[in-house]
Short mmCIF file of C-alpha atoms in Angstrom, two decimals:
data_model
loop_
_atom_site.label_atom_id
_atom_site.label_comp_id
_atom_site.label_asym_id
_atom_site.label_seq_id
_atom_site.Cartn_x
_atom_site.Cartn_y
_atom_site.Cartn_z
CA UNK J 1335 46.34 -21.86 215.56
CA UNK J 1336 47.73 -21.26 218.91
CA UNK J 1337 48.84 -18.00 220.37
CA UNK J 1338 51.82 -17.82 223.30
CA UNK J 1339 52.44 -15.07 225.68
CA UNK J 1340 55.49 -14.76 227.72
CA UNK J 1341 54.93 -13.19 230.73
CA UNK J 1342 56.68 -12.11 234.02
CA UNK J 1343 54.46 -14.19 235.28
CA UNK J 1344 54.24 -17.26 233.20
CA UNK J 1345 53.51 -18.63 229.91
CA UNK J 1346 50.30 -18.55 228.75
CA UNK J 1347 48.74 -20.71 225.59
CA UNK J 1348 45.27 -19.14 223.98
CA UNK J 1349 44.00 -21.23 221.60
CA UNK J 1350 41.92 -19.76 218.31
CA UNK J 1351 38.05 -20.46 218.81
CA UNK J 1352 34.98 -18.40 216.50
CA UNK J 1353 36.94 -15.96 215.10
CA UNK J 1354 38.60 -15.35 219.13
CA UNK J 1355 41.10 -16.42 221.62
CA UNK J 1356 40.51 -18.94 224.44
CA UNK J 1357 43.10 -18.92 227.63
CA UNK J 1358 43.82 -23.01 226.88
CA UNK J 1359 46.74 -23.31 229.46
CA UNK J 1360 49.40 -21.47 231.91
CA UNK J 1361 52.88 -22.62 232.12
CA UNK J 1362 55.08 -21.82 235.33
CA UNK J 1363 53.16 -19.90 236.38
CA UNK J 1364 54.12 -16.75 238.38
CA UNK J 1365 57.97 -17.57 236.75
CA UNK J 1366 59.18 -14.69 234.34
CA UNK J 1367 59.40 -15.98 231.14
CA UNK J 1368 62.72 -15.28 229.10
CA UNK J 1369 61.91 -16.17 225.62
CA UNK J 1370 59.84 -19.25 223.90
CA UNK J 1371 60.50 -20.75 220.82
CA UNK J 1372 59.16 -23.64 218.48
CA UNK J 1373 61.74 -25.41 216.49
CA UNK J 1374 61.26 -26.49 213.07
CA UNK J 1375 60.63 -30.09 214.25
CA UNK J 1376 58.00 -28.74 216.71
CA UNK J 1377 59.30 -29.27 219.94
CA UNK J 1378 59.08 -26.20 222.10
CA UNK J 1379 61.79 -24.41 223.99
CA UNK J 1380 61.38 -22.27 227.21
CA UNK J 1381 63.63 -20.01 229.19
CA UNK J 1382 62.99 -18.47 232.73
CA UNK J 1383 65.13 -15.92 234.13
CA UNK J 1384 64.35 -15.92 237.48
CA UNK J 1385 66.25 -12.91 239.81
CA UNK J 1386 66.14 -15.28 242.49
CA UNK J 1387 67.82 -18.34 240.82
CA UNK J 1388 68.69 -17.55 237.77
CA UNK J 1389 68.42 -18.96 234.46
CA UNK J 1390 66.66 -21.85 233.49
CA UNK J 1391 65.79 -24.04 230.10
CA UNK J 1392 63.16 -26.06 229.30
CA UNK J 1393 62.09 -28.58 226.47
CA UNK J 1394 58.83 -30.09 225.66
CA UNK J 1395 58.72 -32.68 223.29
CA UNK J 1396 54.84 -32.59 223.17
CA UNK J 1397 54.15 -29.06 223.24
CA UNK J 1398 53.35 -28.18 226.95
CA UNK J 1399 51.97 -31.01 228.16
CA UNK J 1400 54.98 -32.03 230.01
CA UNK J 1401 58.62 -30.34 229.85
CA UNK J 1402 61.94 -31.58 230.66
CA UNK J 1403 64.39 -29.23 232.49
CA UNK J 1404 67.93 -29.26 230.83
CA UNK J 1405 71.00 -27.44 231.66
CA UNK J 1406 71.56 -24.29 230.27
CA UNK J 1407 74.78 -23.20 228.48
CA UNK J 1408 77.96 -22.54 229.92
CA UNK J 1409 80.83 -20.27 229.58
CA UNK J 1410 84.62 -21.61 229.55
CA UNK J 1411 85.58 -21.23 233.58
CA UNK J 1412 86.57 -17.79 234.25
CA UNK J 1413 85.20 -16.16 231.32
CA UNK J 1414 81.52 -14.89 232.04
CA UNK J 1415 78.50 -16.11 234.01
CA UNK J 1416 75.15 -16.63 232.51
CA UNK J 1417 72.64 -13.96 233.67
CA UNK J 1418 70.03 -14.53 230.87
CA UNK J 1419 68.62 -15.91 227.94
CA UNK J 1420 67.10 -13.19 225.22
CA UNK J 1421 66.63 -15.54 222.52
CA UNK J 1422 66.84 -19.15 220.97
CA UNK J 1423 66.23 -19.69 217.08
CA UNK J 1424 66.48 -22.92 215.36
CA UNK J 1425 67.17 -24.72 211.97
CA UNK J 1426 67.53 -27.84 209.99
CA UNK J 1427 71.05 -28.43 208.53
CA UNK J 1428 71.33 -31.54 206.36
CA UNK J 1429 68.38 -32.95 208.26
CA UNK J 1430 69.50 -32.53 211.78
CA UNK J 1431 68.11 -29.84 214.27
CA UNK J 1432 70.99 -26.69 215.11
CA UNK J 1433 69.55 -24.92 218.51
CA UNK J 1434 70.75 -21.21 219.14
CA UNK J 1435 70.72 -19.48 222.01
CA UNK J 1436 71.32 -15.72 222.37
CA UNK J 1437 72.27 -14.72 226.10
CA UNK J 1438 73.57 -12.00 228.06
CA UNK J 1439 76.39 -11.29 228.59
CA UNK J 1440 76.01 -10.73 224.86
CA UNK J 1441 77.14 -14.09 223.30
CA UNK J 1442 75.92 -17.23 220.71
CA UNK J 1443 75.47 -20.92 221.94
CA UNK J 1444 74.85 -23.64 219.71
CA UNK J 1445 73.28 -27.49 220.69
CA UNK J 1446 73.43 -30.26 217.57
CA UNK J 1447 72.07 -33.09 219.93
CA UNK J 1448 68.71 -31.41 221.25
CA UNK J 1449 69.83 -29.25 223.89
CA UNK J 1450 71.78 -31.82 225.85
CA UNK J 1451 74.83 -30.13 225.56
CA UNK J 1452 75.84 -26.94 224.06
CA UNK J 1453 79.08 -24.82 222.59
CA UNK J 1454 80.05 -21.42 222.75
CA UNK J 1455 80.91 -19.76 219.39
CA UNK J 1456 83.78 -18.00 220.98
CA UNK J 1457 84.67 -16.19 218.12
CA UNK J 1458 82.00 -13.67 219.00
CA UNK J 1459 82.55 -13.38 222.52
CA UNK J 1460 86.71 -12.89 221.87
CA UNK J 1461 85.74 -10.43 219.21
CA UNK J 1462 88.28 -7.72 219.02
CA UNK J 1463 86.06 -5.14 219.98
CA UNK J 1464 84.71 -6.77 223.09
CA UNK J 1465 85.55 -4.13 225.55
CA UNK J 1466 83.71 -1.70 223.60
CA UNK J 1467 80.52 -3.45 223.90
CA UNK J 1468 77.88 -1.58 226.46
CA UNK J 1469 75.02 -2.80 228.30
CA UNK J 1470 71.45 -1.86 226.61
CA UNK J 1471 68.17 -1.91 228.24
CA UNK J 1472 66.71 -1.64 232.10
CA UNK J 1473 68.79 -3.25 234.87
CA UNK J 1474 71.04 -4.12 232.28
CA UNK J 1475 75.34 -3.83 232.89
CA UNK J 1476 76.44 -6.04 230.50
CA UNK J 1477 75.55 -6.44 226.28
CA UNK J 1478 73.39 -8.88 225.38
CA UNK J 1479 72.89 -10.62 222.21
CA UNK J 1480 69.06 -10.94 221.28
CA UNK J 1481 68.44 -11.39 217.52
CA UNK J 1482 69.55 -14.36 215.55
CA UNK J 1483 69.39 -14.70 211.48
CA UNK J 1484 69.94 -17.63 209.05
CA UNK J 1485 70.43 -17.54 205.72
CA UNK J 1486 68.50 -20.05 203.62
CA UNK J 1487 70.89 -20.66 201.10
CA UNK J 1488 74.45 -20.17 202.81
CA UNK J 1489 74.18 -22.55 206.16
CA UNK J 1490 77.78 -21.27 207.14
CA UNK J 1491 76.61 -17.61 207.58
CA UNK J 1492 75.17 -16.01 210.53
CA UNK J 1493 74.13 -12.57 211.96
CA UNK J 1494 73.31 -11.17 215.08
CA UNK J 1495 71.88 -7.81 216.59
CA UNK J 1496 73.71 -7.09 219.99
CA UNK J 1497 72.77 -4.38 222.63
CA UNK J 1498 75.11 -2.17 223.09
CA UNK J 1499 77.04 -3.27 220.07
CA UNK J 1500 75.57 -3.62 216.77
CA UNK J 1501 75.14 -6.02 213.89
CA UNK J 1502 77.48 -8.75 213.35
CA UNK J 1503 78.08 -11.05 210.74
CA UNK J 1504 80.10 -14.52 210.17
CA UNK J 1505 80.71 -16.33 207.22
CA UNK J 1506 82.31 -19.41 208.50
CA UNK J 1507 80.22 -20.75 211.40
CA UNK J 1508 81.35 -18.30 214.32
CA UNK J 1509 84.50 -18.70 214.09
CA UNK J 1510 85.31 -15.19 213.23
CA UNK J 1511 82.71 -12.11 212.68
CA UNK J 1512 82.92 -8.60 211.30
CA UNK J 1513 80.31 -5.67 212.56
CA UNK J 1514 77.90 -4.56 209.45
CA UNK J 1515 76.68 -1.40 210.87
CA UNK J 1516 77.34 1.04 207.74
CA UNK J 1517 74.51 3.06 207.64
CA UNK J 1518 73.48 3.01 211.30
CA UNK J 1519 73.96 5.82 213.86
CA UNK J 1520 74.16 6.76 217.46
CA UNK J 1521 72.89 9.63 218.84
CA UNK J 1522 73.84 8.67 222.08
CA UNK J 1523 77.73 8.19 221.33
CA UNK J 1524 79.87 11.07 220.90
CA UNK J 1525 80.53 9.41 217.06
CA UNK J 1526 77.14 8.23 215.69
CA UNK J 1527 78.69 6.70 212.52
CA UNK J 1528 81.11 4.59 214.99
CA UNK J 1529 81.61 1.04 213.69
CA UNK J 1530 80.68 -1.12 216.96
CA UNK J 1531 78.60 0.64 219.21
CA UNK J 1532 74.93 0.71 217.86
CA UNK J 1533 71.96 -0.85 219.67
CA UNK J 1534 69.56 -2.88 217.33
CA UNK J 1535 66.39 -3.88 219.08
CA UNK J 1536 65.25 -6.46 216.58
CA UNK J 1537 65.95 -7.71 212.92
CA UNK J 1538 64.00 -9.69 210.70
CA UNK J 1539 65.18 -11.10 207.23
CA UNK J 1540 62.96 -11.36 204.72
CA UNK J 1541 61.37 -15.06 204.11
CA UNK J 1542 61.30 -14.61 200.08
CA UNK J 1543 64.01 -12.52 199.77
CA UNK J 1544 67.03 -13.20 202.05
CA UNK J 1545 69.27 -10.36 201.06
CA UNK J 1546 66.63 -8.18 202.35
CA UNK J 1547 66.40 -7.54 206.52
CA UNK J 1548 64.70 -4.94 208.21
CA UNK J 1549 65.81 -3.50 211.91
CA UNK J 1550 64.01 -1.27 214.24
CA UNK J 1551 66.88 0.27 215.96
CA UNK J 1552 67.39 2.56 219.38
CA UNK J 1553 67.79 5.47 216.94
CA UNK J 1554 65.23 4.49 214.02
CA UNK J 1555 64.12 1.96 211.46
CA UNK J 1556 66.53 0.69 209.24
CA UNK J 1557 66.59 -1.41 206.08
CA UNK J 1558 69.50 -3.61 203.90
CA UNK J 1559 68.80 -4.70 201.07
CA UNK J 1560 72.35 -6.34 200.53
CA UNK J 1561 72.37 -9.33 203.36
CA UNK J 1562 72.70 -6.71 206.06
CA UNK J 1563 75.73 -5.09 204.82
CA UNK J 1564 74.56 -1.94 204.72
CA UNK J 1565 72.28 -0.07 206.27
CA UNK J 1566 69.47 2.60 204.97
CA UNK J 1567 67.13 5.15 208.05
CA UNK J 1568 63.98 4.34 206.29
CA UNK J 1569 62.27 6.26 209.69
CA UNK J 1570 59.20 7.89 210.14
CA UNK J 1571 59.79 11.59 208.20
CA UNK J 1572 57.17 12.98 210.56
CA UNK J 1573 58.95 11.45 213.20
CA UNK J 1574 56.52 8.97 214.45
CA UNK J 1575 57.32 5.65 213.87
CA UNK J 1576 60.88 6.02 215.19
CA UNK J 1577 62.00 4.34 218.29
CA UNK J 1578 60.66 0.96 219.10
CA UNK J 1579 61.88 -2.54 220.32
CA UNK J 1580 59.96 -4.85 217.94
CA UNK J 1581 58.51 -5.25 213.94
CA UNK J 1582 56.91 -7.52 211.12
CA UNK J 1583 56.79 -7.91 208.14
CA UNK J 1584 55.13 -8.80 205.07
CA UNK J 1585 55.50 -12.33 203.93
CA UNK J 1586 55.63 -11.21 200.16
CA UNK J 1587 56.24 -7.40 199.84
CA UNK J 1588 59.70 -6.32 201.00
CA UNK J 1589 58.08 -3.04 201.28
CA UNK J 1590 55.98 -3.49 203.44
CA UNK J 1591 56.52 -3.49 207.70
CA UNK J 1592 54.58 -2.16 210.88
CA UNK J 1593 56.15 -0.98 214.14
CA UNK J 1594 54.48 0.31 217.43
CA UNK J 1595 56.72 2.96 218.42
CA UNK J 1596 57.45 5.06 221.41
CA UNK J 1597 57.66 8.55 221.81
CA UNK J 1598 61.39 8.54 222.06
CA UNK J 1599 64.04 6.73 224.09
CA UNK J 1600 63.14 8.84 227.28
CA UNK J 1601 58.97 8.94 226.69
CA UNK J 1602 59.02 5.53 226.32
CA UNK J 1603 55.06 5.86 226.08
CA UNK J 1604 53.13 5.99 223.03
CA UNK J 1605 53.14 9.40 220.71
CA UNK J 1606 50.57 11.60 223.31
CA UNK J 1607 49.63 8.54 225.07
CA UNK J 1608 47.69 7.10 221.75
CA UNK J 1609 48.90 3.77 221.37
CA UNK J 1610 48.83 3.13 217.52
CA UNK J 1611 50.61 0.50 215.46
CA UNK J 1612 51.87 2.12 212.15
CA UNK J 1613 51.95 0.65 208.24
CA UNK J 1614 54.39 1.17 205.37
CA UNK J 1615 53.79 -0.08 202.12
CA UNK J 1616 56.77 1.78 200.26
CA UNK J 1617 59.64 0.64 202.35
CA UNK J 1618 59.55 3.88 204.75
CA UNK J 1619 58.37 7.27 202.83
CA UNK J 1620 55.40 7.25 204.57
CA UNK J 1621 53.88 5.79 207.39
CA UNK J 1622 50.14 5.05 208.45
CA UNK J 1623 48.69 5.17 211.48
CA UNK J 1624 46.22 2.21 212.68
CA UNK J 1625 44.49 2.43 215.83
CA UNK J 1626 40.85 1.37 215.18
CA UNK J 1627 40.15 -0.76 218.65
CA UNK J 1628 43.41 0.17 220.16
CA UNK J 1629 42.79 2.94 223.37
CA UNK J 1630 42.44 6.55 221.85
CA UNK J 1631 44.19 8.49 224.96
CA UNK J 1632 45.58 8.10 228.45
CA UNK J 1633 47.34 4.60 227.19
CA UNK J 1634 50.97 4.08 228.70
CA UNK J 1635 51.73 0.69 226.77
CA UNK J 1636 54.97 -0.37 225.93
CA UNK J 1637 55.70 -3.01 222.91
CA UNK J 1638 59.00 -4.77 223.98
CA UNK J 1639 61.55 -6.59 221.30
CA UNK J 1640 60.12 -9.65 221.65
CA UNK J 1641 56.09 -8.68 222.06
CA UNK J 1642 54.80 -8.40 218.57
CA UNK J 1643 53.92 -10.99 215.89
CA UNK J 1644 52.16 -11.97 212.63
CA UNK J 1645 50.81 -14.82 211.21
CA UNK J 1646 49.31 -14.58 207.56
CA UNK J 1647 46.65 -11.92 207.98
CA UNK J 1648 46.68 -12.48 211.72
CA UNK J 1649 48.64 -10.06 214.46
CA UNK J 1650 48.81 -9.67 217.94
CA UNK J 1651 51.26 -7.91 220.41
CA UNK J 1652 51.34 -7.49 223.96
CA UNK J 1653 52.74 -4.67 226.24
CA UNK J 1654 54.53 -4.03 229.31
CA UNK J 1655 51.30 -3.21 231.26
CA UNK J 1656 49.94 -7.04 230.40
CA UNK J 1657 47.38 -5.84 227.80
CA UNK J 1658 47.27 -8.39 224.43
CA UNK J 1659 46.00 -7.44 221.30
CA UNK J 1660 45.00 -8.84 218.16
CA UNK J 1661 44.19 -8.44 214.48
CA UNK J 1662 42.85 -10.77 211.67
CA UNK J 1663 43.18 -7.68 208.67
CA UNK J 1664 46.55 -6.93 208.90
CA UNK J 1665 45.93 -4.70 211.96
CA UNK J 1666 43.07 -2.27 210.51
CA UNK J 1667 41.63 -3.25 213.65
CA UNK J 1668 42.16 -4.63 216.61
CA UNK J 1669 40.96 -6.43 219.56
CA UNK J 1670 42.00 -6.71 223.38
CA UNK J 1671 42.34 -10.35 224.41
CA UNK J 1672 43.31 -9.43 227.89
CA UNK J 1673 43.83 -6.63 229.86
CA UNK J 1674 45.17 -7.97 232.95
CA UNK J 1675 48.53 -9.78 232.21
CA UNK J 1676 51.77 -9.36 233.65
CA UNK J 1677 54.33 -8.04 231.51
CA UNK J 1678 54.47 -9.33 228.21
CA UNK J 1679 57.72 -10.11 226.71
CA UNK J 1680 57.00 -12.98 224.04
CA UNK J 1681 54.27 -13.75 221.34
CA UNK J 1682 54.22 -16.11 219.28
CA UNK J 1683 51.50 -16.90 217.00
CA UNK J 1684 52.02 -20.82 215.76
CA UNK J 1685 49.97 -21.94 212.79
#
């Protein structure tokens, strides 16, 4: 098993050795990675977003031992400039690789020949609420789409988690899209119930049960069990695990997820600087705190949408103060791997 970490300053490959993790390799380094992805045919897929010169996209055909720069996508001409890429996802559709690529300002690109070329599913970025959209997150002016779902049995149908915007589904390809936020709120809008307007931070469908997704939102936890129609708080009621950017899941049991949450929007620190990952098993009336290994006070760690994974009985996540973490018992305890990282923004853990 490998483990990647996406940093601001590079991507870093550890590779699994007596029950540990060996730093194996470093990627561009001192670049800040954007996100990192393996597709299904095992070719892996990096973006940079550099503040100096912008956006770039990368493909390895032998994972990391050499890459191949290719050109990112591109808006129709006088539309909107790229400024970054949040995410790219991947599938197989009648035996040919579909590449995704979630950017900012908030939209959906799609490559059928590898990444040489790409489209815009404009049906998202003409979407009538457009204008309402907001920018989410530090830095950021403009909405940016960072989740990406698939449906295993209905190839047509997508969803996507935009920030500032909310969750939007499309039945026909992207072509056209409705917002499924029923359920969600807003405490930062004058109308918290408001159809377009929410910020999801991540969203995760559920491998043996696709109707069921789970989202850790800006304003708390959520859960559909209906394909993401509809939307249930299944938060923290002693309002701990709360407000977070990232989440897994079990593999079997729908009711059962982990979060590492902040202290709210504004503390974005852990609850009394005790970093702690918690643990439902009964889809949100309770949850568990698990911090054997992790720092019992003064620890000012934040777990960004894109910093925590799990792999079987294996976990790790990484913060914004470059510490990485691990667990092999479902995060009963846990293990630094480094402490002296850049920013981490991506893990992956690839079996």
């Amino acid at each position: 098993m490998k483990l990647i970490a996406g940093t601001d300053k590079g991507l870093l490959v550890y590779s699994q050795e007596n029950n540990g993790w060996k730093l194996a390799d470093i990627h561009f380094i001192g670049l800040p990675i954007g996100a990192f992805h393996q597709d299904v045919t095992g070719q892996w897929w990096v973006a940079i977003n550099h503040k100096h010169w912008g956006t770039k996209l990368y493909r390895s055909a032998d994972q990391g031992e050499s890459f191949k720069e290719i050109s990112t996508p591109k808006f129709a001409k006088g539309t909107h400039s790229l400024k970054s890429v949040w995410t790219i996802e991947s599938r197989l559709t009648e035996g040919k690789l579909e590449l995704f690529i979630g950017v900012e300002p908030a939209a959906i690109f799609v490559s059928k020949d590898n990444g040489d070329s790409f489209s815009e599913l404009s049906g998202l970025s003409e979407h009538p609420s457009r204008e309402t959209w907001q920018g989410g997150g530090k830095g950021s002016k403009s909405p940016f789409l960072h989740s990406i779902l698939f449906h295993p049995e209905k190839p047509n149908q997508l969803m996507v988690g935009i920030s500032c915007a909310g969750v939007f589904q499309s039945d026909d390809f992207g072509n056209s899209w409705q917002a499924t936020n029923s359920g969600l709120k807003s405490f930062f809008l004058p109308d918290s119930t408001i159809d377009v307007g929410h910020d999801p931070h991540s969203m995760l469908r559920h491998p043996k049960k696709p109707e069921v997704i789970w989202q850790q939102n800006h304003c708390g936890i959520y859960r559909s069990l209906d394909d993401g129609h509809t939307w249930v708080d299944v938060s923290d009621p002693n309002q701990k695990a709360v407000y977070g950017f990232d989440l897994v899941i079990d593999e079997t049991d729908i009711d059962t997820a982990w979060v590492i949450p902040a202290q709210s929007d504004d503390l974005r620190i852990p609850h009394n600087t005790e970093l702690a990952v918690y643990k439902t098993v009964n889809a949100g009336q309770s949850w568990q705190p698990l911090t054997k290994g992790l720092p019992p006070k003064g620890s000012f760690d934040l777990v960004l949408r894109d910093g925590f994974d799990k792999h079987g009985y294996i976990m790790v996540f990484g913060t914004n103060n470059g510490n990485l973490y691990t667990s092999s018992d479902l995060g009963e305890s846990w293990q630094a791997i480094s402490q002296s990282l850049s920013a981490v923004r991506v893990v992956k853990l690839l079996g």
